[in-house]
Amino acid sequence: MITDPDCLFCKIIAGKTPSEQVHSDEQVVVFKDINPKAPIHLLIVPRDHIISLNELSVRHDGLMGHMIRLLPKLAKEQGLNNGFRTIINTGPAGGQIVFHLHIHLLGGSGLGGTGF
Ligand code: 5GP
Ligand code: ZN
C-alpha cells in the first residue's frame, strides 16, 4: 500500500485525522465531506495514495471498478432512492484541492439540471 505521510486523506485513512467514516474495506475508505455541498456528501477514497485520474494505469482497473460499483450501494444505504451525483475533480484547473484521488457522492435535494 502506497501512502504519503503529508497527505490529508492518507492521514484520515490511517486514523491520524478524524473523520465520519461510513464504509471501509480492503481497497477503499468512505467518509463524510467536512464541508458538504448537499445533504448527503460522501468521499470514496482508495487506500492507495493515487494522486488523480492522471496517475491511473491498467493495474488500477479492478480498484476503479470496485469504486464505481460501490456508488449505488452507498447511495441506497444513504436513502438516495431517486438518484445521486458523482464528481471526480482532476488537477488544479479541474477544481481538485486534495491530491489523493477521490469520488464525490452527492444527493439529498436540490440536484437537478446539467450538473454544473
Ligand atoms: P476536491 O476539490 O479535491 O475534489 O475535494 C476535496 C474535498 O475534501 C472537499 O469537498 C473538502 O470539503 C473535503 N475536505 C477537505 N478537508 C477535509 C477534511 O479534513 N475532512 C473531510 N472529511 N473532508 C475534507
Ligand atoms: Zn494520500
Tab-separated table of C-alpha atoms and ligand atoms in Angstrom:
chain	number	residue	atom	x	y	z
A	1	MET	CA	0.000	0.000	0.000
A	2	ILE	CA	1.464	3.354	-1.057
A	3	THR	CA	0.873	6.182	1.423
A	4	ASP	CA	2.113	9.765	1.744
A	5	PRO	CA	2.620	10.972	5.349
A	6	ASP	CA	1.936	14.570	4.293
A	7	CYS	CA	-1.359	13.752	2.546
A	8	LEU	CA	-4.595	14.693	4.344
A	9	PHE	CA	-6.587	11.713	3.045
A	10	CYS	CA	-3.740	9.272	3.871
A	11	LYS	CA	-3.864	10.679	7.432
A	12	ILE	CA	-7.651	10.174	7.553
A	13	ILE	CA	-7.301	6.600	6.240
A	14	ALA	CA	-4.626	5.894	8.891
A	15	GLY	CA	-6.943	7.274	11.598
A	16	LYS	CA	-4.490	10.064	12.465
A	17	THR	CA	-7.021	12.713	11.410
A	18	PRO	CA	-10.634	12.149	12.498
A	19	SER	CA	-13.451	11.643	10.006
A	20	GLU	CA	-17.031	10.413	9.963
A	21	GLN	CA	-16.495	7.080	8.241
A	22	VAL	CA	-19.457	5.300	6.649
A	23	HIS	CA	-17.711	2.399	4.858
A	24	SER	CA	-14.344	0.664	4.908
A	25	ASP	CA	-12.980	-2.351	3.040
A	26	GLU	CA	-9.649	-3.688	1.775
A	27	GLN	CA	-9.452	-1.195	-1.069
A	28	VAL	CA	-11.320	1.969	-0.055
A	29	VAL	CA	-12.491	4.133	2.814
A	30	VAL	CA	-15.647	6.272	2.573
A	31	PHE	CA	-16.238	9.255	4.860
A	32	LYS	CA	-18.421	12.366	5.018
A	33	ASP	CA	-17.131	15.545	3.391
A	34	ILE	CA	-16.262	18.114	6.075
A	35	ASN	CA	-17.909	20.900	4.030
A	36	PRO	CA	-20.948	19.201	2.460
A	37	LYS	CA	-22.353	20.685	-0.750
A	38	ALA	CA	-25.572	18.635	-0.418
A	39	PRO	CA	-27.481	16.916	2.443
A	40	ILE	CA	-25.504	13.748	1.643
A	41	HIS	CA	-21.902	14.315	0.551
A	42	LEU	CA	-19.503	11.366	0.780
A	43	LEU	CA	-15.927	10.912	-0.427
A	44	ILE	CA	-14.911	7.494	-1.777
A	45	VAL	CA	-11.141	7.269	-1.307
A	46	PRO	CA	-8.754	4.463	-2.309
A	47	ARG	CA	-6.410	3.288	0.456
A	48	ASP	CA	-3.522	3.613	-2.026
A	49	HIS	CA	-2.151	7.137	-2.417
A	50	ILE	CA	-3.030	7.762	-6.074
A	51	ILE	CA	-2.862	11.476	-6.865
A	52	SER	CA	-5.575	11.738	-9.522
A	53	LEU	CA	-7.122	10.103	-12.597
A	54	ASN	CA	-3.947	11.174	-14.451
A	55	GLU	CA	-1.886	8.637	-12.488
A	56	LEU	CA	-4.086	5.595	-13.216
A	57	SER	CA	-2.786	2.597	-15.137
A	58	VAL	CA	-4.265	-0.763	-16.104
A	59	ARG	CA	-3.343	-2.211	-12.691
A	60	HIS	CA	-5.930	0.115	-11.129
A	61	ASP	CA	-8.826	-1.194	-13.257
A	62	GLY	CA	-10.034	-3.539	-10.518
A	63	LEU	CA	-9.924	-0.775	-7.911
A	64	MET	CA	-11.782	1.686	-10.144
A	65	GLY	CA	-14.449	-0.904	-10.957
A	66	HIS	CA	-14.845	-1.548	-7.240
A	67	MET	CA	-15.215	2.188	-6.504
A	68	ILE	CA	-17.793	2.734	-9.248
A	69	ARG	CA	-19.868	-0.305	-8.265
A	70	LEU	CA	-19.789	0.813	-4.625
A	71	LEU	CA	-21.511	4.114	-5.501
A	72	PRO	CA	-25.085	2.816	-5.974
A	73	LYS	CA	-24.732	0.629	-2.862
A	74	LEU	CA	-23.684	3.641	-0.771
A	75	ALA	CA	-26.444	5.765	-2.320
A	76	LYS	CA	-29.042	3.142	-1.381
A	77	GLU	CA	-27.662	2.903	2.181
A	78	GLN	CA	-27.935	6.687	2.468
A	79	GLY	CA	-31.576	6.614	1.326
A	80	LEU	CA	-30.875	8.231	-2.046
A	81	ASN	CA	-33.557	6.231	-3.821
A	82	ASN	CA	-34.245	8.818	-6.513
A	83	GLY	CA	-30.721	9.307	-7.849
A	84	PHE	CA	-27.369	10.799	-6.954
A	85	ARG	CA	-24.440	12.713	-8.452
A	86	THR	CA	-20.790	11.705	-8.705
A	87	ILE	CA	-17.896	14.067	-9.348
A	88	ILE	CA	-14.154	13.489	-9.803
A	89	ASN	CA	-12.113	16.696	-9.863
A	90	THR	CA	-8.764	16.294	-11.619
A	91	GLY	CA	-5.883	18.762	-11.311
A	92	PRO	CA	-5.943	22.415	-10.182
A	93	ALA	CA	-7.947	23.593	-13.208
A	94	GLY	CA	-10.443	20.801	-12.549
A	95	GLY	CA	-11.065	22.056	-9.020
A	96	GLN	CA	-9.017	19.386	-7.235
A	97	ILE	CA	-7.889	20.599	-3.808
A	98	VAL	CA	-6.844	17.338	-2.145
A	99	PHE	CA	-4.311	15.499	-4.315
A	100	HIS	CA	-5.372	11.989	-3.386
A	101	LEU	CA	-7.887	10.525	-5.839
A	102	HIS	CA	-11.491	10.569	-4.606
A	103	ILE	CA	-15.028	10.331	-5.937
A	104	HIS	CA	-17.635	12.733	-4.558
A	105	LEU	CA	-21.088	11.199	-3.993
A	106	LEU	CA	-23.780	13.847	-3.570
A	107	GLY	CA	-27.519	13.712	-3.097
A	108	GLY	CA	-30.491	14.525	-0.973
A	109	SER	CA	-32.034	17.610	-2.528
A	110	GLY	CA	-31.537	20.419	-4.944
A	111	LEU	CA	-29.556	18.490	-7.526
A	112	GLY	CA	-31.033	18.926	-10.952
A	113	GLY	CA	-30.193	20.278	-14.367
A	114	THR	CA	-26.899	19.683	-16.060
A	115	GLY	CA	-24.747	19.029	-13.034
A	116	PHE	CA	-22.513	22.080	-13.412
B	1	5GP	P1	-11.593	18.206	-4.274
B	1	5GP	O1	-11.873	19.658	-4.529
B	1	5GP	O2	-10.128	17.925	-4.074
B	1	5GP	O3	-12.244	17.307	-5.284
B	1	5GP	O4	-12.370	17.870	-2.929
B	1	5GP	C1	-11.769	17.813	-1.686
B	1	5GP	C2	-12.883	17.699	-0.689
B	1	5GP	O5	-12.336	17.341	0.567
B	1	5GP	C3	-13.677	18.997	-0.478
B	1	5GP	O6	-15.042	18.801	-0.785
B	1	5GP	C4	-13.457	19.323	1.008
B	1	5GP	O7	-14.621	19.853	1.644
B	1	5GP	C5	-13.064	17.973	1.587
B	1	5GP	N1	-12.183	18.069	2.735
B	1	5GP	C6	-11.116	18.894	2.890
B	1	5GP	N2	-10.522	18.695	4.077
B	1	5GP	C7	-11.239	17.706	4.698
B	1	5GP	C8	-11.102	17.061	5.977
B	1	5GP	O8	-10.215	17.337	6.777
B	1	5GP	N3	-12.016	16.108	6.272
B	1	5GP	C9	-13.022	15.764	5.403
B	1	5GP	N4	-13.890	14.819	5.815
B	1	5GP	N5	-13.172	16.352	4.199
B	1	5GP	C10	-12.295	17.313	3.853
B	2	ZN	ZN	-2.866	10.230	0.151
